[in-house]
Structures are given as structure tokens and as C-alpha cells.
Coordinates of C-alpha atoms in Angstrom, one line a residue:
M1 CA -39.3 -4.0 56.9
Y2 CA -35.8 -2.8 56.2
M3 CA -34.9 -6.1 54.6
L4 CA -38.0 -6.0 52.3
F5 CA -37.2 -2.5 51.2
R6 CA -33.6 -3.4 50.6
S7 CA -34.6 -6.5 48.6
G8 CA -37.0 -4.4 46.5
L9 CA -34.4 -1.8 45.9
L10 CA -31.9 -4.5 44.7
F11 CA -34.5 -6.0 42.5
R12 CA -35.3 -2.7 40.8
S13 CA -31.6 -1.9 40.5
G14 CA -31.1 -5.2 38.8
L15 CA -33.9 -4.5 36.4
L16 CA -32.4 -1.1 35.6
L17 CA -29.0 -2.6 35.1
I18 CA -30.4 -5.3 32.7
S19 CA -32.3 -2.6 30.8
L20 CA -29.2 -0.4 30.4
C21 CA -27.2 -3.4 29.1
L22 CA -29.9 -4.3 26.6
L23 CA -30.1 -0.6 25.5
T24 CA -26.3 -0.5 25.1
V25 CA -26.4 -3.7 23.0
M26 CA -29.2 -2.4 20.8
T27 CA -27.5 1.0 20.4
T28 CA -24.2 -0.7 19.5
K29 CA -26.0 -2.9 16.9
A30 CA -27.8 0.2 15.5
K31 CA -24.5 2.0 15.0
Q32 CA -22.8 -0.9 13.3
P33 CA -23.0 -0.5 9.5
K34 CA -25.1 -3.0 7.6
T35 CA -22.9 -4.7 5.0
Y36 CA -23.7 -7.3 2.4
Q37 CA -21.2 -9.5 0.4
L38 CA -21.0 -8.6 -3.3
Q39 CA -19.0 -11.0 -5.4
Y40 CA -17.9 -10.3 -9.0
H41 CA -16.5 -13.1 -11.0
A42 CA -15.2 -12.6 -14.6
T43 CA -14.1 -15.4 -16.9
I44 CA -12.1 -14.3 -20.0
N45 CA -13.2 -16.5 -22.9
P46 CA -10.7 -16.6 -25.7
E47 CA -13.1 -18.3 -28.1
T48 CA -15.7 -15.5 -28.0
E49 CA -13.3 -12.7 -27.0
Q50 CA -15.7 -11.8 -24.2
A51 CA -15.7 -11.6 -20.5
E52 CA -18.4 -13.7 -18.9
V53 CA -19.4 -11.9 -15.7
Q54 CA -21.4 -13.3 -12.8
I55 CA -22.5 -11.1 -9.9
T56 CA -23.4 -13.1 -6.7
L57 CA -25.1 -12.0 -3.5
P58 CA -25.0 -14.8 -0.9
D59 CA -27.4 -12.8 1.3
A60 CA -29.5 -10.0 -0.4
K61 CA -31.9 -9.2 2.3
L62 CA -30.6 -5.6 2.5
I63 CA -31.2 -5.0 -1.2
N64 CA -34.5 -4.0 -2.8
S65 CA -33.3 -3.6 -6.4
I66 CA -30.3 -2.9 -8.6
N67 CA -30.9 -0.9 -11.8
F68 CA -27.9 -1.4 -14.2
R69 CA -27.4 1.0 -17.2
L70 CA -26.3 -1.3 -20.1
D71 CA -24.4 -0.4 -23.2
E72 CA -25.3 -2.5 -26.3
G73 CA -21.7 -2.1 -27.5
F74 CA -20.5 -4.1 -24.5
H75 CA -23.3 -6.0 -22.7
S76 CA -25.4 -8.9 -23.8
N77 CA -27.2 -12.1 -22.7
V78 CA -28.3 -10.8 -19.3
Q79 CA -29.8 -13.5 -17.1
G80 CA -30.6 -13.7 -13.4
N81 CA -32.7 -15.3 -10.7
G82 CA -35.3 -13.4 -8.7
E83 CA -37.1 -10.8 -10.8
L84 CA -35.3 -9.3 -13.9
E85 CA -36.6 -6.8 -16.3
L86 CA -34.7 -5.7 -19.4
K87 CA -36.1 -2.4 -20.8
D88 CA -34.8 0.7 -22.6
G89 CA -31.1 -0.2 -22.1
R90 CA -31.6 -1.0 -18.4
A91 CA -31.4 -4.3 -16.4
I92 CA -33.7 -3.9 -13.4
W93 CA -32.9 -6.7 -10.9
Q94 CA -34.8 -7.6 -7.7
P95 CA -32.6 -10.3 -6.3
P96 CA -33.9 -13.2 -4.2
E97 CA -32.9 -13.0 -0.5
K98 CA -30.5 -16.0 -0.8
N99 CA -27.9 -17.0 -3.4
A100 CA -28.8 -14.2 -5.9
R101 CA -27.0 -14.4 -9.2
L102 CA -26.9 -12.2 -12.3
S103 CA -24.8 -13.0 -15.3
Y104 CA -24.1 -11.4 -18.7
K105 CA -21.4 -11.2 -21.4
V106 CA -19.1 -8.2 -22.0
N107 CA -17.5 -7.6 -25.4
L108 CA -13.8 -6.9 -25.0
N109 CA -13.2 -5.4 -28.4
H110 CA -14.4 -1.8 -28.8
E111 CA -13.3 0.8 -31.3
R112 CA -12.9 4.4 -30.1
A113 CA -12.0 5.4 -33.7
P114 CA -11.8 3.3 -36.8
G115 CA -9.1 0.8 -36.3
E116 CA -8.2 2.2 -32.8
Y117 CA -9.4 0.4 -29.7
D118 CA -10.0 1.6 -26.1
S119 CA -10.9 -2.0 -25.1
I120 CA -9.3 -5.0 -26.8
Y121 CA -8.8 -8.8 -26.7
Q122 CA -5.7 -10.2 -28.3
K123 CA -4.2 -13.7 -28.2
D124 CA -1.9 -12.9 -25.3
F125 CA -3.6 -10.0 -23.5
A126 CA -6.7 -8.0 -22.9
I127 CA -7.1 -4.3 -21.9
F128 CA -10.5 -3.0 -20.7
R129 CA -12.1 -0.8 -18.1
G130 CA -13.9 -2.0 -15.0
D131 CA -16.6 0.6 -15.7
D132 CA -17.5 -1.6 -18.7
L133 CA -17.1 -4.9 -16.9
I134 CA -19.6 -3.9 -14.2
P135 CA -21.9 -1.2 -15.7
P136 CA -23.1 1.8 -13.6
A137 CA -26.1 1.0 -11.4
T138 CA -28.7 2.7 -9.2
V139 CA -29.2 0.7 -6.1
R140 CA -32.1 0.7 -3.6
T141 CA -31.2 -0.8 -0.3
K142 CA -32.4 -0.8 3.3
P143 CA -31.2 2.4 5.1
G144 CA -27.5 2.4 5.8
A145 CA -26.7 -0.7 3.8
Q146 CA -23.2 -0.9 2.2
S147 CA -21.5 -3.5 0.1
K148 CA -18.3 -5.4 0.7
A149 CA -17.1 -6.4 -2.7
T150 CA -14.5 -8.6 -4.3
L151 CA -13.6 -9.4 -7.9
T152 CA -12.1 -12.6 -9.1
F153 CA -10.8 -13.5 -12.6
E154 CA -10.6 -16.7 -14.5
L155 CA -8.0 -16.3 -17.2
P156 CA -7.0 -18.3 -20.3
Q157 CA -4.5 -21.1 -19.3
H158 CA -1.4 -19.5 -20.9
W159 CA -1.9 -16.0 -19.3
N160 CA 0.1 -15.2 -16.2
S161 CA -1.5 -12.2 -14.5
V162 CA -4.1 -9.5 -14.2
N163 CA -3.4 -6.0 -12.9
S164 CA -5.5 -3.0 -11.8
G165 CA -5.4 -0.1 -9.4
W166 CA -7.3 -2.1 -6.7
P167 CA -5.5 -4.0 -3.9
K168 CA -5.0 -7.7 -4.5
K169 CA -5.7 -10.6 -2.1
D170 CA -3.8 -12.8 -4.5
D171 CA -2.8 -12.8 -8.2
R172 CA -6.4 -12.9 -9.6
H173 CA -8.5 -11.7 -6.6
F174 CA -9.1 -8.0 -5.9
V175 CA -10.7 -6.2 -3.0
I176 CA -13.1 -3.5 -4.3
D177 CA -13.6 -0.8 -1.6
N178 CA -14.6 2.7 -2.6
P179 CA -15.5 4.8 0.5
E180 CA -17.4 7.3 -1.7
R181 CA -19.9 4.6 -2.9
R182 CA -22.3 2.4 -1.0
F183 CA -22.4 0.0 -4.0
D184 CA -18.8 -0.8 -4.9
R185 CA -17.8 -1.2 -8.5
P186 CA -14.3 -2.1 -9.9
I187 CA -13.9 1.2 -11.9
G188 CA -10.6 2.1 -13.7
W189 CA -8.3 0.2 -16.1
F190 CA -7.5 -3.5 -16.1
I191 CA -4.9 -5.4 -18.1
A192 CA -4.7 -9.2 -18.2
G193 CA -2.5 -11.7 -20.0
K194 CA 1.2 -12.4 -20.5
L195 CA 2.4 -9.2 -18.9
G196 CA 5.6 -7.4 -18.0
T197 CA 5.2 -5.0 -15.0
R198 CA 7.6 -2.6 -13.4
R199 CA 6.7 -1.4 -9.9
E200 CA 7.9 1.4 -7.6
K201 CA 6.7 2.7 -4.2
L202 CA 6.8 6.5 -3.9
N203 CA 5.9 8.2 -0.6
G204 CA 3.3 5.5 0.2
T205 CA 1.9 5.2 -3.3
H206 CA 2.4 1.9 -5.1
I207 CA 2.9 2.6 -8.9
A208 CA 2.8 -0.1 -11.5
I209 CA 3.6 0.2 -15.2
S210 CA 2.1 -2.8 -17.0
A211 CA 2.2 -3.8 -20.6
P212 CA 2.0 -7.0 -22.8
Q213 CA 5.2 -8.9 -23.1
N214 CA 7.4 -8.8 -26.2
M215 CA 5.9 -5.7 -27.7
G216 CA 8.8 -3.3 -27.4
V217 CA 7.1 -1.3 -24.6
K218 CA 9.6 0.9 -22.7
R219 CA 8.3 0.5 -19.2
M220 CA 11.4 1.8 -17.5
D221 CA 11.3 5.0 -19.5
L222 CA 7.9 5.6 -18.0
V223 CA 9.1 4.7 -14.5
S224 CA 12.0 7.2 -14.7
F225 CA 9.8 10.0 -16.1
I226 CA 7.3 9.6 -13.2
L227 CA 10.1 9.4 -10.6
M228 CA 11.5 12.7 -12.0
N229 CA 8.2 14.5 -11.7
W230 CA 6.8 12.8 -8.6
P231 CA 8.1 15.3 -6.0
Q232 CA 6.4 18.2 -7.7
L233 CA 3.1 16.3 -8.1
R234 CA 3.2 15.3 -4.5
E235 CA 3.7 18.9 -3.4
L236 CA 0.7 20.0 -5.4
V237 CA -1.6 17.1 -4.5
D238 CA -1.6 16.7 -0.7
E239 CA -3.3 13.3 -0.5
L240 CA -2.1 10.8 -3.0
P241 CA -3.8 7.5 -3.7
P242 CA -2.4 4.2 -2.3
R243 CA -2.1 2.7 -5.8
I244 CA -1.8 3.8 -9.4
L245 CA -1.7 1.5 -12.5
I246 CA -0.5 2.8 -15.8
V247 CA -1.5 0.5 -18.7
T248 CA 0.4 0.9 -21.9
A249 CA 0.4 -0.9 -25.3
P250 CA 1.0 -0.1 -28.9
D251 CA -1.4 -0.3 -31.9
P252 CA -4.1 -1.1 -32.4
M253 CA -4.9 0.7 -29.1
W254 CA -6.2 4.2 -29.4
R255 CA -3.2 6.6 -29.9
G256 CA -3.6 8.8 -26.9
G257 CA -4.1 8.8 -23.1
L258 CA -7.2 8.1 -21.1
S259 CA -7.4 8.6 -17.3
G260 CA -9.5 6.7 -14.8
P261 CA -9.8 6.4 -11.1
N262 CA -6.6 4.9 -9.7
S263 CA -5.3 4.1 -13.2
L264 CA -4.7 5.4 -16.7
F265 CA -4.0 4.2 -20.2
F266 CA -1.1 5.7 -22.2
H267 CA -0.3 4.5 -25.8
A268 CA 3.2 3.1 -26.0
D269 CA 4.2 5.1 -29.1
R270 CA 3.1 8.5 -27.6
P271 CA 6.0 10.7 -26.5
M272 CA 6.1 11.5 -22.8
V273 CA 6.8 15.1 -23.9
S274 CA 5.6 16.3 -27.3
E275 CA 7.5 18.5 -29.6
N276 CA 5.3 21.5 -28.6
G277 CA 6.4 21.0 -24.9
T278 CA 3.2 19.5 -23.6
S279 CA 2.9 16.1 -21.9
T280 CA -0.1 13.8 -22.4
L281 CA 1.2 11.5 -19.7
L282 CA 1.3 14.3 -17.0
H283 CA -2.0 15.6 -18.2
E284 CA -3.7 12.2 -17.6
L285 CA -1.8 11.6 -14.4
F286 CA -3.1 14.9 -13.1
H287 CA -6.7 13.7 -13.8
T288 CA -6.0 10.4 -12.0
L289 CA -4.4 12.0 -9.0
T290 CA -6.9 14.9 -8.5
G291 CA -10.2 13.3 -9.5
I292 CA -11.5 16.8 -10.4
T293 CA -14.7 16.8 -12.6
D294 CA -17.1 19.5 -13.5
K295 CA -20.8 19.9 -12.8
G296 CA -21.7 20.0 -16.5
N297 CA -20.7 23.3 -18.1
D298 CA -17.1 23.9 -17.0
D299 CA -15.0 21.1 -18.6
W300 CA -12.6 23.9 -19.7
A301 CA -11.5 24.2 -16.1
V302 CA -11.0 20.5 -15.6
E303 CA -9.0 20.1 -18.9
G304 CA -7.3 23.4 -18.6
L305 CA -5.9 22.7 -15.2
A306 CA -4.7 19.3 -16.3
E307 CA -2.9 20.8 -19.3
Y308 CA -1.6 23.8 -17.3
Y309 CA 0.0 21.5 -14.7
A310 CA 1.3 19.1 -17.4
I311 CA 3.5 22.0 -18.4
E312 CA 4.1 23.5 -15.0
I313 CA 5.1 20.3 -13.3
L314 CA 7.6 19.5 -16.0
Y315 CA 9.0 23.1 -15.7
R316 CA 9.3 22.8 -11.9
S317 CA 11.0 19.5 -12.2
G318 CA 13.6 20.9 -14.5
G319 CA 12.2 19.3 -17.7
L320 CA 11.6 22.7 -19.3
S321 CA 13.7 25.8 -19.2
E322 CA 12.1 29.2 -18.4
N323 CA 12.5 30.2 -22.1
R324 CA 11.0 26.9 -23.3
R325 CA 8.1 27.3 -20.9
K326 CA 7.4 30.8 -22.4
R327 CA 7.5 29.3 -25.9
V328 CA 5.0 26.6 -25.0
F329 CA 2.6 29.3 -23.7
D330 CA 3.1 31.4 -26.8
W331 CA 2.4 28.5 -29.0
L332 CA -0.8 27.7 -27.1
A333 CA -1.9 31.3 -27.3
D334 CA -1.4 31.4 -31.0
W335 CA -3.1 28.1 -31.6
S336 CA -6.2 29.1 -29.6
K337 CA -6.4 32.8 -30.7
D338 CA -9.8 32.3 -32.4
I339 CA -11.5 30.8 -29.4
T340 CA -14.2 33.2 -28.1
K341 CA -16.0 30.9 -25.6
L342 CA -14.7 28.4 -23.0
R343 CA -17.8 27.1 -21.1
G344 CA -19.6 24.0 -22.3
K345 CA -19.9 20.3 -21.6
S346 CA -16.8 19.2 -23.5
S347 CA -13.6 21.2 -24.1
T348 CA -12.0 20.9 -27.5
G349 CA -8.2 21.0 -27.8
Q350 CA -8.1 24.6 -28.8
Q351 CA -10.5 25.6 -25.9
T352 CA -8.3 23.7 -23.5
A353 CA -5.3 25.7 -24.9
R354 CA -7.1 29.0 -24.4
A355 CA -8.1 27.8 -20.9
V356 CA -4.4 27.3 -20.1
I357 CA -3.7 31.0 -21.1
L358 CA -6.5 32.2 -18.9
L359 CA -5.2 30.1 -16.0
E360 CA -1.7 31.6 -16.5
A361 CA -3.2 35.1 -16.3
L362 CA -5.2 34.1 -13.2
A363 CA -2.0 32.7 -11.6
Q364 CA -0.3 36.1 -12.1
E365 CA -3.3 38.0 -10.7
I366 CA -3.4 35.8 -7.6
S367 CA 0.3 36.2 -7.0
E368 CA 0.3 40.0 -7.6
K369 CA -2.8 40.7 -5.4
T370 CA -1.4 38.7 -2.5
E371 CA 2.2 39.8 -2.9
G372 CA 3.3 36.3 -3.6
Q373 CA 1.6 34.8 -0.5
K374 CA -0.9 32.8 -2.5
S375 CA -0.8 31.1 -5.9
L376 CA -2.9 29.1 -8.4
D377 CA -1.7 26.0 -6.4
D378 CA -3.9 27.2 -3.5
L379 CA -6.9 27.3 -5.8
T380 CA -6.1 23.9 -7.3
R381 CA -5.8 22.3 -3.8
A382 CA -9.2 23.7 -2.8
L383 CA -10.7 22.3 -6.0
I384 CA -9.2 18.9 -5.4
K385 CA -10.9 18.8 -2.0
E386 CA -14.2 19.7 -3.6
K387 CA -13.8 17.3 -6.6
H388 CA -17.0 18.4 -8.4
I389 CA -16.5 22.0 -9.6
D390 CA -18.0 24.8 -11.5
L391 CA -17.2 28.5 -12.3
A392 CA -19.1 29.9 -9.3
M393 CA -17.0 27.8 -7.0
I394 CA -13.8 28.9 -8.7
N395 CA -14.9 32.5 -8.3
D396 CA -15.7 32.1 -4.6
I397 CA -12.4 30.4 -3.8
V398 CA -10.3 33.0 -5.7
E399 CA -12.2 35.8 -4.0
D400 CA -11.4 34.2 -0.6
L401 CA -7.7 34.0 -1.6
I402 CA -7.2 37.6 -2.9
G403 CA -10.0 39.5 -1.1
T404 CA -11.8 40.7 -4.2
P405 CA -13.4 39.2 -7.3
A406 CA -10.8 38.2 -9.9
D407 CA -10.6 40.4 -12.9
T408 CA -9.4 37.4 -15.0
L409 CA -12.5 35.5 -14.3
D410 CA -14.7 38.4 -15.6
S411 CA -13.4 37.5 -19.1
P412 CA -15.9 37.4 -22.0
L413 CA -14.6 33.9 -22.6
L414 CA -16.5 32.8 -19.5
K415 CA -19.8 34.5 -20.2

């Protein structure tokens, strides 16, 4: 009787142990993220001056549909297997479960202003944005599904390299991993061709300055300027990205600066510091390092902070004297004296200048009301953590810093 009881107990214990093991395996599998391979392949075609892009999904069981937002200035000849609908500037793709492929062509020449390009193909190089190479998309997947993406380039025979702010597996093969997105896209700037590149590693951030060869671009000037200002940028921005690419080229590229995630473009003929004491390069670098954007009506804050710190970082680094700094702010105040409103979807140059004057007043108020214990830097660091900002958020953060609502932010300019 005892033996029978013992045998039954052992049997039930064994069943319990097996059940626990199965439950553990099932729980472990449930916790594992569901990933799918997403392969981008871009061939630069010198005959058509286009990039021929193919998107491949070896196994697409986790994907219900991908809805791409096309731009007729860039994208054409969209084809794919599975179900594909082209309608109202969208490409709605329901890929087959196996070996899904979507292809299209991307124009590499695009004028931002007459005769000035923000994307270009030339005999020995091309400059373009990954945002245009792979258009924005709304993706419907099985719950919890995430992509694991790569981007490979096929270049004209006489070209030697392609650079971006993404990590490379080899010279023409990039790993595209954005933790903030479940569908990884290679956003930011790219430059391909016969290139000259200068590289530095600063406190864990790999910086590359890349430009076409034999075009008189002063890459080392840019390297030295960034090295001079990097300590102050690092002190302001707590977490710096692992990589930054600065693309530069002369005419016929657009004569300005354009920031992007992990990268920026800066025209080769632009001064690093203008005669009025402002710096387009530092302005765009602030955008790239902080990633601050607005929620739709407060671009003044995004652009104002970038312009304010383009001046302030240069001053803190010793590039501007205290007297020169004052003259810069006086000039901005005079230039923007007729501005009566700051809020809106897009800040003009004069609105941005007036925003800088408001931020300088706010910096003084924060310092005075905290007896120097807090500064505008504390507000800026809080906004960097939030990324997507608006006036209400700025008001709340400043009130937390100084203990009362800020008089500066009660300005008629912000009504």
C-alpha cells in the first residue's frame, strides 16, 4: 500500500515537473520579441541618375500590411508581389508570407530652390537622404513584431565608398536599428561616390566629415571647429549618439545647413561662424544631437534653442568674447524688433531671432529666482529627454525649476 502511494506520488510529481517545464518554455517564448528580417537594397544607376530600391522580406508572416507615403518628386515605377495598391500618393502593400519583394525608383536630383539641390547625382558622387530612399510607412503587424533591418548599396564601378550615420558591417552594408521604431528605416543623410573622409572619436562618439574628392572642401577645418566646441556640447547634452556624419559639398547644393537624425548637411562655402556671430553649423549640430521637435505650434522653441546655443556654445568655448556675445544679441534684438508673435508651425528667421531674445530673458529669470542654482541648461536637458515639446511642457518644467510660473513665458509673444 505504501509502495503504491509512493509510486502515485512520484507519478504526479513527475507530471507537475513536466508541466512546469512546459510552462517555463512557453513563457520564455512568449517573452522573446518577434522579429522579421527586413532587407533594403539600393543600386545607384548612373544612366538614369536614380536609385533602384528593392525591399525584401524573406519571411513576412508577422506583417499584415505596409502603407508607404510616396512623393511624386522622388518615387516612381512601384512594383511588388503579393497585393499592391497605388492610390492617392500611397503604396499599400500586403506582402506574401515568403520571399516578399517591393521595388521602385528614386530620383536623386531634387531642387530645394531654383538651381540649388538638397539631393543630387553627379558623375563622381551622390548626396541624398535615407528618408527619401525609403519613404515613411504605416505598418500593421502581429502584436509585438519588430524588424531587424539592413541596407546594402550597389555603386557605380568607379565609386569607392558610401557613408551614413548608421553602423557599417562592411564598406557598402549598413545595420539599421532604431530602438524608437518597430519598422526600421535608414533615415538621415547619405553620401556615396569618390569621397574623402576625416574621422575622429570624441568621448565615445564617432564623427565623420565626408565630401566629394577634389572639390576644395576643407574637411579638417570642420574637424577642428567641432573639436573646439565638443566639450561644451557634451556638457549640455548628457547622452551623445554613437555616430554623427557631416556631409559637405559646394554648389550646386543648397547653400545652407540641414540637420537629420545622426547626420547633417553643411554647404562647403558657408562660414562656420557668420559675420553676425551666429553659427549655422552649431545650430544644425544642436538639432542633430538633441532631436528636439515640437508638437505642431511651437517651432519657435525648437529653432530658438538651436540658435541660442549656437551662440552660447561658441561663447563658452572661447570663440566669442563677452562683448561680442552682447553685440550678437543686440543685433538679433534689432533685427526682430517688429515680431509680435512667436507661436506657429514654422519659425521664420526673424521669429527665431526674437525667440533667442526671449530665451536669454528666461535664462536670466531662472538664474535670478534660483540664486544661480538652476539655469536654462536644466530646462534644455529636460526637453531633450522629452524630445517632443510644446509651450505647456516648457511652462511646467520652468515652474518646477523656479517654484513659480515664469514671468518671461507670460509674454504677449506667446499668446
